[in-house]
Short mmCIF file of C-alpha atoms in Angstrom, two decimals:
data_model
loop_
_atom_site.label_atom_id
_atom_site.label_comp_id
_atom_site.label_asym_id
_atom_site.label_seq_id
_atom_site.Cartn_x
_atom_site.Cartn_y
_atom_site.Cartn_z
CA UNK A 1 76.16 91.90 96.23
CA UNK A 2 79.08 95.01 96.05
CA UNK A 3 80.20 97.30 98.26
CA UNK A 4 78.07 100.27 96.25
CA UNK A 5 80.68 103.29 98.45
CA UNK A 6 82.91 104.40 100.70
CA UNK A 7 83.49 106.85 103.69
CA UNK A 8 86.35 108.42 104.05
CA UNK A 9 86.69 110.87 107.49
CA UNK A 10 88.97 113.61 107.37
CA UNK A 11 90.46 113.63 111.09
CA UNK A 12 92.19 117.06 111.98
CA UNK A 13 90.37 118.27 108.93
CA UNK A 14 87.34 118.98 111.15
CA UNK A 15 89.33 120.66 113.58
CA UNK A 16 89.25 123.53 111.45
CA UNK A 17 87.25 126.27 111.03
CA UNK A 18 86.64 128.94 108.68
CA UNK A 19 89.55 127.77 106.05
CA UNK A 20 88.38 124.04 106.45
CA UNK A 21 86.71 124.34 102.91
CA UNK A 22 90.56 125.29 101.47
CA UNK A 23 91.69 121.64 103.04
CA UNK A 24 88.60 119.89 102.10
CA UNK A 25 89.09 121.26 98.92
CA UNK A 26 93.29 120.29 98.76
CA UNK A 27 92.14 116.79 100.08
CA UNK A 28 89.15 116.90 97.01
CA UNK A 29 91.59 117.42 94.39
CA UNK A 30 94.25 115.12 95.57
CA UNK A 31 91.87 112.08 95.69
CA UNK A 32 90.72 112.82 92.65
CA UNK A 33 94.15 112.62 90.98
CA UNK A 34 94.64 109.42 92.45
CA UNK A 35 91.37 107.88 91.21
CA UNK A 36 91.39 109.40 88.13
CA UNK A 37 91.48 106.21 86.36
CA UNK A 38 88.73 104.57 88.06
CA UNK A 39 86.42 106.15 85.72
CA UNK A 40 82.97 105.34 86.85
CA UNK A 41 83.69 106.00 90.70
CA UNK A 42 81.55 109.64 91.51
CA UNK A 43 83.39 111.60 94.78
CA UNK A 44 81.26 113.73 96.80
CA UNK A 45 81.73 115.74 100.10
CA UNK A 46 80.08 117.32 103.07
CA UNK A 47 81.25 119.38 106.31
CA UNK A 48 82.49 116.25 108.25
CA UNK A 49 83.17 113.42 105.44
CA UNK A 50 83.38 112.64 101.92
CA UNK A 51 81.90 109.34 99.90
CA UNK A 52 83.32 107.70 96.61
CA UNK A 53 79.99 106.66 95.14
CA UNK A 54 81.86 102.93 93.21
CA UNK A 55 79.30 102.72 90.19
CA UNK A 56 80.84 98.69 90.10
CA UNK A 57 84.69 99.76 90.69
CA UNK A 58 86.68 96.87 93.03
CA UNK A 59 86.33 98.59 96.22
CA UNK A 60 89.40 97.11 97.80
CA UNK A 61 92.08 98.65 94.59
CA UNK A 62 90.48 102.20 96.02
CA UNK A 63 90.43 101.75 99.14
CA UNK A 64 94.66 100.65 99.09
CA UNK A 65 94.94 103.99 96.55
CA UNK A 66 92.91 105.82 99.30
CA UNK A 67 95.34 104.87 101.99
CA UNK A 68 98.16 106.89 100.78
CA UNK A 69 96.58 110.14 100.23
CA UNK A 70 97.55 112.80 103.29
CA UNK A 71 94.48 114.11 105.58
CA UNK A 72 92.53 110.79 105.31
CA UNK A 73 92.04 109.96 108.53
CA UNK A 74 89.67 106.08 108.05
CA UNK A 75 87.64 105.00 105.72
CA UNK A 76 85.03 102.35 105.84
CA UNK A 77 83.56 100.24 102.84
CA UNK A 78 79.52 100.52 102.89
CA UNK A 79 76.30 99.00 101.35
CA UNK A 80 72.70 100.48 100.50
CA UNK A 81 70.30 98.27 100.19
CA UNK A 82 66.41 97.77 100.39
CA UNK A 83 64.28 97.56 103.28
CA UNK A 84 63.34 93.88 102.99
CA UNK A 85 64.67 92.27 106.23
CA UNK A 86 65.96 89.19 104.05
CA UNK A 87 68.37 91.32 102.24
CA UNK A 88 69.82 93.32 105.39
CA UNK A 89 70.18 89.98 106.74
CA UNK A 90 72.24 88.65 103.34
CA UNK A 91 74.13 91.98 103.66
CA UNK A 92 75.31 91.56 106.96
CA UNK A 93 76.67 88.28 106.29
CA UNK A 94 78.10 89.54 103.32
CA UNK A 95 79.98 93.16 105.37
CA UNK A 96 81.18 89.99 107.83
CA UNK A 97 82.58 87.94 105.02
CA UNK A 98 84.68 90.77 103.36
CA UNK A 99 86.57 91.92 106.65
CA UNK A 100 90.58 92.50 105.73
CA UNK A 101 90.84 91.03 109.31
CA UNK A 102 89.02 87.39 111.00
CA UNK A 103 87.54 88.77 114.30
CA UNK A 104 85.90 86.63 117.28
CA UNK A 105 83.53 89.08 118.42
CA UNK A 106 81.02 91.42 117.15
CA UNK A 107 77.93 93.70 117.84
CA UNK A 108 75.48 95.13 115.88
CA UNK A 109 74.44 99.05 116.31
CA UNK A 110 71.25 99.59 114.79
CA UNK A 111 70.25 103.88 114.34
CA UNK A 112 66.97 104.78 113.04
CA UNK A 113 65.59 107.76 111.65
CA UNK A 114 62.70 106.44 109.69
CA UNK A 115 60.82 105.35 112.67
CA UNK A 116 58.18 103.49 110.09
CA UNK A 117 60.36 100.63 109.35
CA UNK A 118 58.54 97.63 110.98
CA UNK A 119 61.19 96.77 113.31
CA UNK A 120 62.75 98.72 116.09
CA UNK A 121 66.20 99.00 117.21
CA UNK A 122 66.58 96.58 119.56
CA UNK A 123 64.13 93.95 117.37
CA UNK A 124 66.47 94.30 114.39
CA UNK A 125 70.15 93.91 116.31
CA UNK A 126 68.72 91.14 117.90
CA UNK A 127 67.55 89.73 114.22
CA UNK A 128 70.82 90.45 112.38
CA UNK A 129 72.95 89.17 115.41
CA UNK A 130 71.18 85.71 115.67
CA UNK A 131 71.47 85.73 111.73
CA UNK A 132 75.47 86.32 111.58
CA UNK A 133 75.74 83.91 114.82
CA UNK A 134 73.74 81.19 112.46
CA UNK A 135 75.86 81.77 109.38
CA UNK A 136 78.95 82.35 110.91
CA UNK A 137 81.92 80.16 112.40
CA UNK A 138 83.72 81.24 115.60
CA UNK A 139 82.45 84.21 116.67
CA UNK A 140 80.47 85.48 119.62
CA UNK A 141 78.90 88.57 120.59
CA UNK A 142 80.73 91.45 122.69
CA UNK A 143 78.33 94.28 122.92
CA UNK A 144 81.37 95.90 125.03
CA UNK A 145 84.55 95.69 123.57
CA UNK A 146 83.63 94.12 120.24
CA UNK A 147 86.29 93.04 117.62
CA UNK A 148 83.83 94.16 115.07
CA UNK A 149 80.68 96.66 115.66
CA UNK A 150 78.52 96.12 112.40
CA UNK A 151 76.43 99.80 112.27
CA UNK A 152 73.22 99.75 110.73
CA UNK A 153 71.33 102.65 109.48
CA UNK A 154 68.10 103.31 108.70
CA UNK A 155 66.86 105.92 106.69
CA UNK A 156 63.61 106.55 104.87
CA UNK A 157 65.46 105.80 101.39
CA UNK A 158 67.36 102.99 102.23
CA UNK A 159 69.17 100.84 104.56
CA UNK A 160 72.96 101.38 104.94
CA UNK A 161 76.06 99.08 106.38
CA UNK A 162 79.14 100.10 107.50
CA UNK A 163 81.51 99.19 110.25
CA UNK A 164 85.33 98.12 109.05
CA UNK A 165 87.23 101.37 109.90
CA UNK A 166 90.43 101.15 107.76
CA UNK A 167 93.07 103.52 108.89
CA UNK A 168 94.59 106.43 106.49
CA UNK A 169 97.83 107.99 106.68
CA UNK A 170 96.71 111.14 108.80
CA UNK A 171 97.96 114.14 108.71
CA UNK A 172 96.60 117.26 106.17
CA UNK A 173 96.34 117.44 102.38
CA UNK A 174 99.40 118.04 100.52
CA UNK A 175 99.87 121.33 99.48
CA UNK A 176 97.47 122.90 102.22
CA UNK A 177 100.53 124.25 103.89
CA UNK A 178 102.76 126.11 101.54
CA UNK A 179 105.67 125.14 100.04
CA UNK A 180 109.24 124.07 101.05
CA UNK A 181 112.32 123.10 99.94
CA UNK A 182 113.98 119.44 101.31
CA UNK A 183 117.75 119.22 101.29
CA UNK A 184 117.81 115.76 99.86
CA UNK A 185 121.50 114.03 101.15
CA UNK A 186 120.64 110.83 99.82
CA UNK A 187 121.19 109.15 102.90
CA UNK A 188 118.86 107.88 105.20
CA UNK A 189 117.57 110.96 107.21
CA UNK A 190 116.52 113.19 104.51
CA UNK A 191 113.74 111.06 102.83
CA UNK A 192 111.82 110.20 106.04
CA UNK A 193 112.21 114.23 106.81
CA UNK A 194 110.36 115.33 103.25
CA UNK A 195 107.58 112.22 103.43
CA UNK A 196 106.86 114.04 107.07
CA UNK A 197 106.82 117.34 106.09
CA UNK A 198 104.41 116.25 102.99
CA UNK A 199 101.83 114.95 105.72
CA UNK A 200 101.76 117.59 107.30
CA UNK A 201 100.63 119.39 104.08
CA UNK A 202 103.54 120.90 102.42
CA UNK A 203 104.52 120.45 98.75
CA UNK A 204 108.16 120.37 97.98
CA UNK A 205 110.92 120.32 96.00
CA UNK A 206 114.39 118.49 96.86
CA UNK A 207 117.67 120.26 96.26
CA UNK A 208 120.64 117.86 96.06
CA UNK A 209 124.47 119.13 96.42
CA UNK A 210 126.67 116.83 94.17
CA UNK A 211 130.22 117.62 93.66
CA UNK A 212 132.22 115.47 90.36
CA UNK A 213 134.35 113.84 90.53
CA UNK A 214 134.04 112.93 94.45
CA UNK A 215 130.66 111.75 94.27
CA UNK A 216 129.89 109.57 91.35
CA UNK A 217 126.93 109.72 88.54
CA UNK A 218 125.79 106.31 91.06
CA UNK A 219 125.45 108.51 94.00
CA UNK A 220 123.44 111.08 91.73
CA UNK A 221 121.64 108.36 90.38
CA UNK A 222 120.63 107.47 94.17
CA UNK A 223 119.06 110.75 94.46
CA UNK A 224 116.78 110.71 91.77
CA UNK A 225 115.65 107.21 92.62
CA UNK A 226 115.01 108.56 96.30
CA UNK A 227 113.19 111.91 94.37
CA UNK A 228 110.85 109.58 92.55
CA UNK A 229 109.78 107.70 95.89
CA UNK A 230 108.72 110.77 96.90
CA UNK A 231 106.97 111.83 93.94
CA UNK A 232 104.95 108.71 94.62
CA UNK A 233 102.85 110.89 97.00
CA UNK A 234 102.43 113.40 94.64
CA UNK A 235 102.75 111.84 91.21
CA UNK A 236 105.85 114.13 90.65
CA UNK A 237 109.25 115.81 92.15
CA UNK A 238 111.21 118.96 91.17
CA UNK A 239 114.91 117.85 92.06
CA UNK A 240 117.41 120.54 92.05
CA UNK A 241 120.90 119.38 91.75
CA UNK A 242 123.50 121.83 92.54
CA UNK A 243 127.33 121.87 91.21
CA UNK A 244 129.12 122.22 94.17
CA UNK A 245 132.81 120.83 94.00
CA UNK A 246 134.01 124.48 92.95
CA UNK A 247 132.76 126.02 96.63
CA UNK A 248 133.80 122.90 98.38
CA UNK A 249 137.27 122.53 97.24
CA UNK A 250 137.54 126.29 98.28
CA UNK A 251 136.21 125.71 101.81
CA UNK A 252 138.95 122.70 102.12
CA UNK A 253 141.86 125.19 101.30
CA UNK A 254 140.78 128.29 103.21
CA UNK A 255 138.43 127.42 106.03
CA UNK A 256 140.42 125.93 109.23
CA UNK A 257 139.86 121.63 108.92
CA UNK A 258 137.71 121.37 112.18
CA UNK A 259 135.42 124.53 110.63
CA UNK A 260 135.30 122.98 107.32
CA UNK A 261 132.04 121.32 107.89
CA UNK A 262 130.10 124.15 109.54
CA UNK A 263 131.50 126.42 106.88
CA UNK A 264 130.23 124.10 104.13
CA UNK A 265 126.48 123.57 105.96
CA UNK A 266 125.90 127.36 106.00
CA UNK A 267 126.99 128.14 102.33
CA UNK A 268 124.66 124.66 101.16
CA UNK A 269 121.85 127.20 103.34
CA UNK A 270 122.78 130.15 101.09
CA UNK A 271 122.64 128.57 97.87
CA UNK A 272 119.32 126.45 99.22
CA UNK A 273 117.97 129.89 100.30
CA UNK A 274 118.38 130.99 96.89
CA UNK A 275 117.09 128.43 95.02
CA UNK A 276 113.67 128.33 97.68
CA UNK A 277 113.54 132.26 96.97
CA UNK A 278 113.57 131.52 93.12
CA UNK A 279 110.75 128.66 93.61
CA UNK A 280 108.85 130.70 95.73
CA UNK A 281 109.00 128.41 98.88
CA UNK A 282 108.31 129.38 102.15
CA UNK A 283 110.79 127.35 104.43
CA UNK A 284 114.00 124.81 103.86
CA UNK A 285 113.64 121.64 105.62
CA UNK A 286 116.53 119.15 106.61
CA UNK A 287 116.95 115.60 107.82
CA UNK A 288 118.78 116.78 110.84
CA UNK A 289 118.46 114.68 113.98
CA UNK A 290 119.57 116.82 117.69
CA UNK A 291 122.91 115.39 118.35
CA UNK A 292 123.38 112.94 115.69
CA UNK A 293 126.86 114.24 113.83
CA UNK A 294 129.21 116.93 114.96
CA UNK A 295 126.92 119.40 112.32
CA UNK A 296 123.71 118.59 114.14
CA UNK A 297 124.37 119.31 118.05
CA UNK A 298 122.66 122.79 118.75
CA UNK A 299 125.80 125.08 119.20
CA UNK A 300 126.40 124.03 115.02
CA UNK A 301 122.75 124.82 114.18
CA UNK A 302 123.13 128.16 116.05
CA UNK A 303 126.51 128.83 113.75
CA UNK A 304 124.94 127.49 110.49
CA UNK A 305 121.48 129.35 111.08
CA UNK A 306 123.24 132.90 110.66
CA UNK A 307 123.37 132.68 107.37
CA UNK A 308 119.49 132.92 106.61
CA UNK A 309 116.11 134.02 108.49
CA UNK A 310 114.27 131.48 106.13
CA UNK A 311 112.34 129.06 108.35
CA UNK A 312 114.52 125.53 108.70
CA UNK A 313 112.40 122.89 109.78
CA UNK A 314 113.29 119.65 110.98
CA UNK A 315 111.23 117.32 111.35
CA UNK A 316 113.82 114.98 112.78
CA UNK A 317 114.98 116.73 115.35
CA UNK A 318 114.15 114.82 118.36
CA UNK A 319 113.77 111.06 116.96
CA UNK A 320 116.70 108.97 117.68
CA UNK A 321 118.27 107.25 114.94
CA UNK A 322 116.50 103.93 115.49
CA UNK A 323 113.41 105.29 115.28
CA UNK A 324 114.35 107.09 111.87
CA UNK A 325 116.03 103.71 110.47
CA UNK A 326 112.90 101.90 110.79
CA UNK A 327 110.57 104.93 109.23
CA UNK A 328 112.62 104.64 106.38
CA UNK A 329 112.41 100.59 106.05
CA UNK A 330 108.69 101.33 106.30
CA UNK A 331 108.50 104.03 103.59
CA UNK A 332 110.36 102.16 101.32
CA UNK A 333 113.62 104.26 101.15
CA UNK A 334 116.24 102.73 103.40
CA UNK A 335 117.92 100.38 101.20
CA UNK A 336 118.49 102.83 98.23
CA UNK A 337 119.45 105.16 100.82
CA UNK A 338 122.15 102.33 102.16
CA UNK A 339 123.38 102.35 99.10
CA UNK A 340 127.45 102.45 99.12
CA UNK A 341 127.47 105.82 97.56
CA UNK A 342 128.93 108.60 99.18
CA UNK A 343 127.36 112.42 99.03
CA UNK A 344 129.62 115.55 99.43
CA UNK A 345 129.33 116.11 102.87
CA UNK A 346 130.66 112.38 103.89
CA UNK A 347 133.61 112.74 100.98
CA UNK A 348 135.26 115.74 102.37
CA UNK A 349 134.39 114.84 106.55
CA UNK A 350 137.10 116.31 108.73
CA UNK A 351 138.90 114.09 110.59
CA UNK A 352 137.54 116.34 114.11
CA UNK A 353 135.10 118.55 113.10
CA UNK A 354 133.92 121.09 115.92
CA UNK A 355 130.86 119.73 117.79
CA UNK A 356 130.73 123.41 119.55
CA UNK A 357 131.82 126.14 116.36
CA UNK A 358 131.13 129.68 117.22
CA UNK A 359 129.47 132.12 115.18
CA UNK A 360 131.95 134.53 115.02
CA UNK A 361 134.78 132.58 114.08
CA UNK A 362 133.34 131.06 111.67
CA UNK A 363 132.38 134.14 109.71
CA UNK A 364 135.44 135.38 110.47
CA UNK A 365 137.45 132.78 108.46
CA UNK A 366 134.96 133.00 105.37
CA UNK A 367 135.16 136.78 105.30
CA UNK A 368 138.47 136.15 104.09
CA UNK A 369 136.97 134.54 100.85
CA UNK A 370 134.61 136.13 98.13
CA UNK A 371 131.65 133.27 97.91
CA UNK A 372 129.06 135.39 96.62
CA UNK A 373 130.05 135.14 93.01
CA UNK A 374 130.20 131.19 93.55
CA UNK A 375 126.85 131.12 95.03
CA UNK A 376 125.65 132.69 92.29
CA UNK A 377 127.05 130.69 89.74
CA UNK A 378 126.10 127.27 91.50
CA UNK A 379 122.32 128.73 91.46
CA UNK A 380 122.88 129.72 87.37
CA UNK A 381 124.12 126.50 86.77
CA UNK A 382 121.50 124.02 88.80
CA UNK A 383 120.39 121.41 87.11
CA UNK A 384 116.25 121.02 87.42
CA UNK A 385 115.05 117.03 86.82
CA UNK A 386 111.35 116.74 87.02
CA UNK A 387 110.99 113.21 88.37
CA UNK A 388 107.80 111.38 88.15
CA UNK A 389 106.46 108.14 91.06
CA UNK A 390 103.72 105.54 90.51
CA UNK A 391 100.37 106.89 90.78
CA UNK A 392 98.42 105.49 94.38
CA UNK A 393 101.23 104.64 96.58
CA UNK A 394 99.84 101.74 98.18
CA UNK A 395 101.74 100.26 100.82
CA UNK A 396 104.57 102.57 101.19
CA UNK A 397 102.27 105.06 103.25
CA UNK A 398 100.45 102.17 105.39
CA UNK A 399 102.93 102.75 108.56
CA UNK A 400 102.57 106.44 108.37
CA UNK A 401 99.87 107.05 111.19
CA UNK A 402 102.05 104.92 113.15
CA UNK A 403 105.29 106.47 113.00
CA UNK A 404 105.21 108.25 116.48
#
């Protein structure tokens, strides 16, 4: 006896209404890419849930695939079988013995809809309980806070099992929300930012400022290995990396020290802006946490914002740094990000950059310099790596749901 299928739920899927068939169909598509070597497994879908029909795949390799893919919200392993009351009983002792979890206590909820199966509700909870008590070691019954509550259906067809509900990683299908651009640092913020944004249902591509020969081909190298964890969600990652020691060694020898940084933020937003306009991306999104560095308290995002009416989203922006630290050791990314390679921002750090810039002066000071041309060139001469991750993330994603 096999699990024969599997439920998945969508979650804030069915919240929506006349585009929920666009998401269903997103979600469709992206767990077929992740299944697409389990060959024999069959997907189908209705309004409120979809089923992977197994055909004799493992259950338990799809369900950890399963897990990783945005918009799932649970899914529970299930069996059909007959209506002879000596397999339902071997069936429920079977659904018991295959838990990912031991439990103490259980109950059995028993629905039926062909109301010409011999035994009633009641008659057959009471049957398959006393069974499961008989075959079973340390458990009891809890009909009102059960460990386990072992569902029973019965339809005119067949008889059906379910009950395990195995949590998802939430959130809506990737790609059901547009597309954005992440401004990948390679430290710790920005890769917790883009696997947000992604459950939330945006594709994206990173953009990475490196500047030879003050950041080195190891702190590059960090990028791209950060890229392809997040290509792990998608199976791959457009990484845009950006020459940018020309621009910054200007902004160190015209732009006042303390303005340095501010200045350098808002031209990394022009060239980004460029770049998402050439991608055809919707927003820019940041790692940016409220109060975290001098370029992250809210008078500096006011100054820095000027530059652009492109959306900046930040998904970061009220979790303290903690919080953030341990999101990335459960994604996977922290220690690569920990890495002892510096980016271009930390190289070139003021010794007291302003914590309160104003607008006006800082466009004063760069009106003094002609950028444009530099922007441009910087955009010509981006590099574009198409990174690639390992196919069903499986326990990268697990902590997802429970990251807030």
């Amino acid at each position: 006896m096999k699990f024969d299928h599997i439920i998945i739920r969508y979650g804030e899927i069915s919240t929506k209404k006349r585009n929920r068939k666009g998401f269903v169909d997103k979600l469709k598509a992206n767990i077929r890419w992740v299944l697409e070597e389990f060959s024999n497994a069959k997907l189908s879908a209705n309004r409120e849930r979809m089923y992977i029909l197994l055909y004799g795949e493992d259950p338990q390799d799809i369900i950890e695939r399963l897990k990783g893919v945005f918009g799932i919200q649970s899914l529970s392993p299930a069996l059909k079988v007959g209506k002879d009351i000596e397999e339902i009983k071997s069936a429920a002792v079977y659904y018991f013995e295959q838990l990912s979890e031991k439990v103490s206590t259980f109950k059995i909820t028993t629905k039926r809809s062909d109301k010409d199966f011999p035994y009633n509700t009641d008659e057959l909870n009471h049957i398959l309980g006393g069974h499961l008590l008989e075959n079973t070691e340390g458990i009891t019954v809890d009909v009102k806070k059960p460990d386990f509550n072992l569902r029973v259906e019965v339809r005119r067809e067949a008889i059906y099992l379910t009950g395990e509900v195995i949590p998802g990683a939430g959130g809506l299908p990737l790609g059901s929300s547009g597309k954005a651009m992440l401004m990948l640092s390679g430290g710790i913020d920005s890769p917790v930012a883009g696997f947000l944004s992604m459950k939330r249902g945006l594709e994206i591509e990173c953009i990475h400022f490196y500047s030879p020969p003050f950041t080195s081909e190891r702190s590059r190298q960090k990028t791209v290995d950060l890229a392809e964890k997040l290509a792990e969600v998608s199976g791959s990652m457009k990484l845009h990396i950006v020459p940018f020691t020309e621009i910054q060694l200007l902004i160190q020898k015209q732009i006042p020290e303390n303005y340095t940084m501010t200045s350098t933020r808002r031209l990394m937003l022009r060239i980004a802006d460029k770049i998402r306009e050439r991608q055809e991306a919707m927003a820019i999104i940041t790692g940016e946490s409220l109060g975290q560095v001098a370029s992250q308290t809210l008078s500096s995002m006011y100054a820095i914002n000027e530059v652009t009416n492109t959306p900046i989203l930040r998904p970061l922006i009220t979790i303290d740094k903690t919080d953030i630290i341990g999101m990335a050791r459960d994604l996977n990314t922290l220690e690569i990000s920990n890495r002892p390679y510096e980016d271009c921002c930390t190289v070139f750090t003021p010794a007291s950059p302003k914590t309160k810039p104003r607008r006006e002066k800082v466009a004063f000071y760069e009106s003094f310099v002609d950028f444009d041309a530099l922007i441009d060139e910087a955009v010509q001469k981006t590099e574009i790596l198409t990174v690639s991750g390992v196919k069903g993330r499986k326990s990268d994603l697990e902590e997802l749901e429970n990251l807030f």
